[in-house]
Short mmCIF file of C-alpha atoms in Angstrom, two decimals:
data_model
loop_
_atom_site.label_atom_id
_atom_site.label_comp_id
_atom_site.label_asym_id
_atom_site.label_seq_id
_atom_site.Cartn_x
_atom_site.Cartn_y
_atom_site.Cartn_z
CA MET A 737 360.78 24.83 -54.42
CA ARG A 738 364.38 25.94 -54.29
CA ASN A 739 367.22 23.54 -53.49
CA ALA A 740 369.13 26.13 -51.53
CA THR A 741 370.27 26.75 -47.99
CA LYS A 742 368.66 29.91 -46.60
CA LEU A 743 370.93 31.89 -44.33
CA THR A 744 369.69 34.97 -42.52
CA THR A 745 371.68 38.09 -41.92
CA ALA A 746 371.14 37.85 -38.18
CA VAL A 747 372.65 34.37 -37.93
CA LEU A 748 375.65 35.39 -40.02
CA ALA A 749 376.32 38.78 -38.47
CA ALA A 750 379.11 37.69 -36.14
CA GLY A 751 380.77 35.62 -38.86
CA ALA A 752 380.50 38.46 -41.33
CA LEU A 753 382.31 40.80 -38.93
CA THR A 754 385.13 38.33 -38.44
CA LEU A 755 385.42 37.74 -42.16
CA GLY A 756 385.47 41.45 -42.85
CA LEU A 757 388.34 41.99 -40.41
CA SER A 758 390.39 39.10 -41.75
CA ALA A 759 389.83 40.17 -45.35
CA CYS A 760 391.98 43.25 -44.90
CA GLY A 761 395.09 41.14 -44.47
CA SER A 762 394.43 38.65 -47.25
CA SER A 763 395.58 38.66 -50.83
CA GLY A 764 394.23 37.16 -54.02
CA SER A 765 397.39 35.21 -54.85
CA ASP A 766 396.87 32.58 -52.16
CA SER A 767 393.15 32.10 -52.69
CA ALA A 768 393.21 28.94 -54.82
CA SER A 769 390.62 26.52 -53.47
CA ASP A 770 390.04 22.79 -53.61
CA THR A 771 388.28 22.19 -56.93
CA SER A 772 387.29 18.59 -56.22
CA GLY A 773 384.10 19.33 -54.26
CA PRO A 774 380.87 21.07 -55.21
CA LEU A 775 381.00 24.69 -56.36
CA VAL A 776 379.32 26.67 -53.58
CA VAL A 777 377.79 29.93 -54.79
CA ALA A 778 376.30 32.66 -52.58
CA ALA A 779 373.34 34.43 -54.12
CA SER A 780 370.44 36.77 -53.43
CA PRO A 781 367.19 34.77 -53.43
CA THR A 782 365.58 36.53 -56.41
CA PRO A 783 366.43 36.27 -59.23
CA HIS A 784 370.00 35.09 -58.69
CA ALA A 785 369.33 31.90 -56.72
CA GLU A 786 366.37 31.11 -58.98
CA ILE A 787 368.61 31.34 -62.03
CA LEU A 788 371.32 29.26 -60.37
CA ASN A 789 368.79 26.63 -59.31
CA TYR A 790 367.52 26.44 -62.88
CA VAL A 791 371.11 25.71 -63.93
CA LYS A 792 371.51 23.18 -61.12
CA GLU A 793 368.31 21.32 -61.93
CA ASN A 794 368.49 21.41 -65.73
CA LEU A 795 372.03 21.95 -67.02
CA ALA A 796 374.71 21.26 -64.41
CA LYS A 797 374.65 17.45 -64.36
CA LYS A 798 375.15 17.16 -68.11
CA ALA A 799 378.06 19.61 -67.89
CA GLY A 800 379.67 17.66 -65.06
CA LEU A 801 379.17 20.44 -62.52
CA ASP A 802 378.22 19.78 -58.88
CA LEU A 803 376.56 23.06 -57.88
CA GLU A 804 375.43 24.15 -54.41
CA VAL A 805 373.45 27.37 -53.95
CA LYS A 806 373.37 29.31 -50.68
CA GLU A 807 370.91 32.18 -50.34
CA PHE A 808 371.79 35.39 -48.49
CA THR A 809 369.42 38.24 -47.80
CA ASP A 810 372.03 41.00 -47.50
CA TYR A 811 374.61 42.62 -49.79
CA VAL A 812 377.64 42.17 -47.49
CA THR A 813 378.01 38.55 -46.44
CA PRO A 814 378.24 37.07 -49.97
CA ASN A 815 381.45 39.05 -50.58
CA THR A 816 383.02 38.49 -47.16
CA ALA A 817 382.23 34.77 -47.41
CA THR A 818 383.80 34.64 -50.89
CA GLU A 819 386.88 36.45 -49.60
CA ASP A 820 387.18 34.07 -46.66
CA GLY A 821 386.60 30.95 -48.73
CA SER A 822 383.37 29.96 -46.97
CA VAL A 823 381.85 29.96 -50.46
CA ASP A 824 383.58 29.64 -53.82
CA ALA A 825 381.76 32.37 -55.72
CA ASN A 826 378.86 34.76 -55.54
CA TYR A 827 376.18 36.11 -57.84
CA PHE A 828 374.30 39.21 -56.70
CA GLN A 829 376.13 42.45 -57.52
CA ASN A 830 377.21 44.98 -60.14
CA GLN A 831 380.55 46.61 -60.90
CA PRO A 832 380.08 49.98 -59.13
CA TYR A 833 378.94 48.18 -55.98
CA LEU A 834 381.87 45.74 -56.10
CA ASP A 835 384.42 48.52 -56.72
CA ASP A 836 383.09 50.40 -53.70
CA PHE A 837 383.00 47.25 -51.55
CA ASN A 838 386.56 46.18 -52.39
CA LYS A 839 387.83 49.69 -51.69
CA LYS A 840 386.10 50.04 -48.33
CA ARG A 841 386.46 46.46 -47.07
CA GLY A 842 389.90 45.57 -48.43
CA THR A 843 388.49 42.52 -50.24
CA HIS A 844 389.75 41.08 -53.53
CA ILE A 845 386.61 40.02 -55.38
CA VAL A 846 386.62 40.09 -59.20
CA PRO A 847 383.88 39.59 -61.83
CA VAL A 848 383.84 36.53 -64.06
CA VAL A 849 380.88 36.98 -66.40
CA THR A 850 377.91 39.37 -66.55
CA VAL A 851 374.55 37.58 -66.65
CA HIS A 852 371.64 39.99 -66.25
CA LEU A 853 370.35 43.46 -65.40
CA GLU A 854 367.65 44.24 -62.85
CA PRO A 855 366.34 47.71 -63.67
CA LEU A 856 366.01 49.98 -60.61
CA GLY A 857 362.55 51.52 -60.28
CA LEU A 858 360.50 54.09 -58.39
CA TYR A 859 357.31 52.61 -56.90
CA SER A 860 354.37 53.98 -54.92
CA HIS A 861 351.21 52.78 -53.21
CA LYS A 862 349.89 56.33 -53.10
CA VAL A 863 350.32 57.88 -56.54
CA LYS A 864 349.98 56.54 -60.07
CA SER A 865 352.70 58.67 -61.68
CA ALA A 866 355.86 60.51 -60.72
CA ASP A 867 354.20 63.79 -61.72
CA ALA A 868 351.55 63.19 -59.04
CA LEU A 869 354.07 63.30 -56.19
CA LYS A 870 353.11 66.20 -53.93
CA SER A 871 355.40 68.92 -52.62
CA GLY A 872 357.25 67.66 -49.54
CA ALA A 873 356.72 63.98 -50.42
CA THR A 874 358.99 61.44 -48.77
CA ILE A 875 361.00 59.09 -50.99
CA ALA A 876 362.74 56.01 -49.58
CA VAL A 877 366.13 55.21 -51.14
CA PRO A 878 368.71 52.46 -50.45
CA ASN A 879 371.28 53.58 -47.87
CA ASP A 880 374.40 51.89 -49.28
CA SER A 881 376.50 54.40 -51.17
CA VAL A 882 376.35 52.90 -54.67
CA ASN A 883 372.64 52.07 -54.70
CA GLU A 884 371.73 55.42 -53.17
CA ALA A 885 373.65 57.21 -55.92
CA ARG A 886 372.01 54.96 -58.49
CA ALA A 887 368.56 55.84 -57.07
CA LEU A 888 369.29 59.56 -57.19
CA LYS A 889 370.56 59.25 -60.77
CA LEU A 890 367.29 57.52 -61.69
CA LEU A 891 365.32 60.46 -60.27
CA ASP A 892 367.65 62.91 -62.03
CA ALA A 893 367.28 61.11 -65.37
CA ASN A 894 363.51 61.46 -65.11
CA GLY A 895 363.49 65.16 -64.18
CA ILE A 896 362.30 64.63 -60.61
CA ILE A 897 365.47 66.18 -59.15
CA THR A 898 368.67 67.61 -60.63
CA LEU A 899 372.04 66.45 -59.33
CA LYS A 900 375.14 68.62 -59.28
CA ASP A 901 377.40 68.32 -62.32
CA GLY A 902 380.02 65.58 -62.09
CA VAL A 903 378.34 63.61 -59.32
CA GLY A 904 379.66 60.04 -59.26
CA ASN A 905 378.73 56.73 -57.65
CA GLU A 906 378.79 58.12 -54.11
CA ALA A 907 376.09 60.76 -54.55
CA THR A 908 373.84 61.51 -51.56
CA PRO A 909 370.88 63.86 -51.14
CA SER A 910 373.38 66.61 -50.30
CA ASP A 911 374.47 66.47 -53.96
CA ILE A 912 371.05 67.55 -55.22
CA ALA A 913 371.24 70.90 -57.01
CA LYS A 914 367.50 71.31 -57.69
CA ASN A 915 364.60 69.76 -55.80
CA PRO A 916 361.49 71.49 -57.20
CA LYS A 917 359.04 69.39 -55.15
CA ASN A 918 361.07 69.75 -51.93
CA LEU A 919 361.24 65.99 -51.63
CA THR A 920 362.49 64.44 -48.39
CA PHE A 921 364.65 61.31 -48.61
CA LYS A 922 364.46 58.43 -46.17
CA GLU A 923 367.57 56.25 -46.30
CA LEU A 924 366.90 52.56 -45.64
CA GLU A 925 368.66 49.24 -46.07
CA ALA A 926 367.94 48.19 -49.66
CA ALA A 927 365.93 45.15 -48.58
CA GLN A 928 363.61 47.39 -46.52
CA THR A 929 362.62 49.76 -49.33
CA PRO A 930 359.65 47.75 -50.69
CA ARG A 931 358.35 47.26 -47.14
CA SER A 932 358.32 51.03 -46.65
CA LEU A 933 355.78 51.70 -49.40
CA ASP A 934 352.88 52.05 -46.97
CA ASP A 935 354.82 54.56 -44.89
CA VAL A 936 356.37 56.80 -47.56
CA ASP A 937 355.04 58.42 -50.70
CA ALA A 938 357.34 56.44 -53.00
CA ALA A 939 360.44 54.28 -52.82
CA VAL A 940 363.30 53.45 -55.15
CA VAL A 941 363.65 49.68 -55.06
CA ASN A 942 366.33 47.35 -56.44
CA GLY A 943 364.99 44.93 -59.02
CA ASN A 944 365.53 41.75 -57.00
CA TYR A 945 363.74 43.15 -53.96
CA ALA A 946 360.92 44.47 -56.14
CA ILE A 947 360.32 41.01 -57.59
CA GLU A 948 360.41 39.43 -54.11
CA ALA A 949 357.72 41.92 -53.05
CA ASP A 950 355.50 40.91 -56.00
CA LEU A 951 356.15 44.19 -57.78
CA LYS A 952 356.49 43.96 -61.55
CA PRO A 953 359.17 46.44 -62.58
CA ALA A 954 358.17 46.39 -66.24
CA SER A 955 354.60 47.50 -65.43
CA ASP A 956 354.45 48.76 -61.82
CA ALA A 957 357.36 51.20 -61.71
CA LEU A 958 356.55 54.90 -62.00
CA VAL A 959 359.95 55.34 -63.64
CA LEU A 960 362.44 52.60 -64.52
CA GLU A 961 366.11 52.49 -65.40
CA SER A 962 366.97 52.16 -69.05
CA ALA A 963 368.93 49.06 -70.04
CA LYS A 964 370.87 51.01 -72.68
CA ASN A 965 374.55 51.52 -71.73
CA ASN A 966 373.71 50.48 -68.18
CA PRO A 967 376.78 49.74 -65.98
CA TYR A 968 374.79 47.85 -63.37
CA GLY A 969 374.68 44.36 -64.87
CA ASN A 970 374.89 41.57 -62.28
CA PHE A 971 377.70 39.05 -62.57
CA LEU A 972 379.23 35.86 -61.24
CA ALA A 973 382.23 36.81 -59.07
CA VAL A 974 385.08 35.03 -57.29
CA LYS A 975 388.08 35.92 -55.17
CA ASP A 976 390.98 37.11 -57.28
CA GLY A 977 393.00 34.06 -58.34
CA ASN A 978 390.05 31.69 -58.64
CA GLU A 979 388.89 32.75 -62.10
CA ASP A 980 390.49 29.66 -63.69
CA ASP A 981 388.77 27.17 -61.39
CA PRO A 982 387.31 24.69 -63.91
CA ARG A 983 384.04 24.60 -61.96
CA VAL A 984 383.74 28.39 -62.22
CA LYS A 985 384.39 28.23 -65.96
CA LYS A 986 381.67 25.61 -66.38
CA LEU A 987 379.17 27.71 -64.44
CA ALA A 988 380.08 30.87 -66.38
CA LYS A 989 379.40 29.06 -69.64
CA LEU A 990 376.07 27.70 -68.40
CA LEU A 991 374.93 31.09 -67.04
CA THR A 992 375.40 32.65 -70.48
CA SER A 993 373.76 29.84 -72.42
CA ALA A 994 370.73 30.10 -74.69
CA GLU A 995 368.78 27.99 -72.18
CA VAL A 996 369.36 30.48 -69.37
CA LYS A 997 368.47 33.43 -71.59
CA LYS A 998 365.16 31.77 -72.44
CA PHE A 999 364.53 31.03 -68.76
CA ILE A 1000 365.14 34.69 -67.84
CA ASP A 1001 362.98 35.99 -70.68
CA ASP A 1002 360.12 33.60 -69.94
CA LYS A 1003 360.11 33.83 -66.14
CA TYR A 1004 360.68 37.55 -65.60
CA ALA A 1005 358.93 39.06 -68.64
CA GLY A 1006 361.17 42.12 -68.89
CA SER A 1007 361.66 42.67 -65.15
CA VAL A 1008 365.07 40.97 -65.46
CA LEU A 1009 367.03 41.35 -68.69
CA ALA A 1010 369.69 38.92 -69.94
CA SER A 1011 372.97 40.81 -70.55
CA PHE A 1012 374.60 38.41 -73.01
#
């Protein structure tokens, strides 16, 4: 159904390592790319690639944009490939994650336009409400620093745990001040959290992975992030210096069009929220 090239993490692992090492010595000022070919955008399969493919199939031709979508199943390779120039842009991440990635990897990726929010949720195959979690229950959380902190903040906001005052975007279970149910936390790669639901009591799952697992965040989540004042909107991003690429500008305009908002509203029914 999708006109996209599916790339697995395993196939790209060696390339990702090389890209990550070379990124440390690169700078944004020399990153201008050839703008005559198709705009190649790396994206998570759901909903990012689905949204991009809607643009490709319905809006791009009229706007004079040749768009190519490449799907990635991890949260690392899209940025290292954008830094290296293997792709022109990416669409999969939020600002706290990008800030952390640039700092730790020495990359120079910058946001162009925010498109949507995927609310983070707590899910379970074993209980029907967060209150029903038993003492000593095991909760799976994403193991990357930003998403783990985001998961813990979700639990804190819903009174399940209490984090220490002043905890930022690198919070870990060691930053929990109160844990009245003596919950145990199992740290997993974000993509693995929905698959863990049969093995743990509950799991905090990123919105895109929840949708891929046929979970409906708007109705299935025990607790769900609020969209109000949420800093985790997902955006189109490029390597610093490529923001003025005319192809990027065309895509940014299309991604924030009324047609795309209607597509998001109709297809995801509140599980993905347009941010424009």
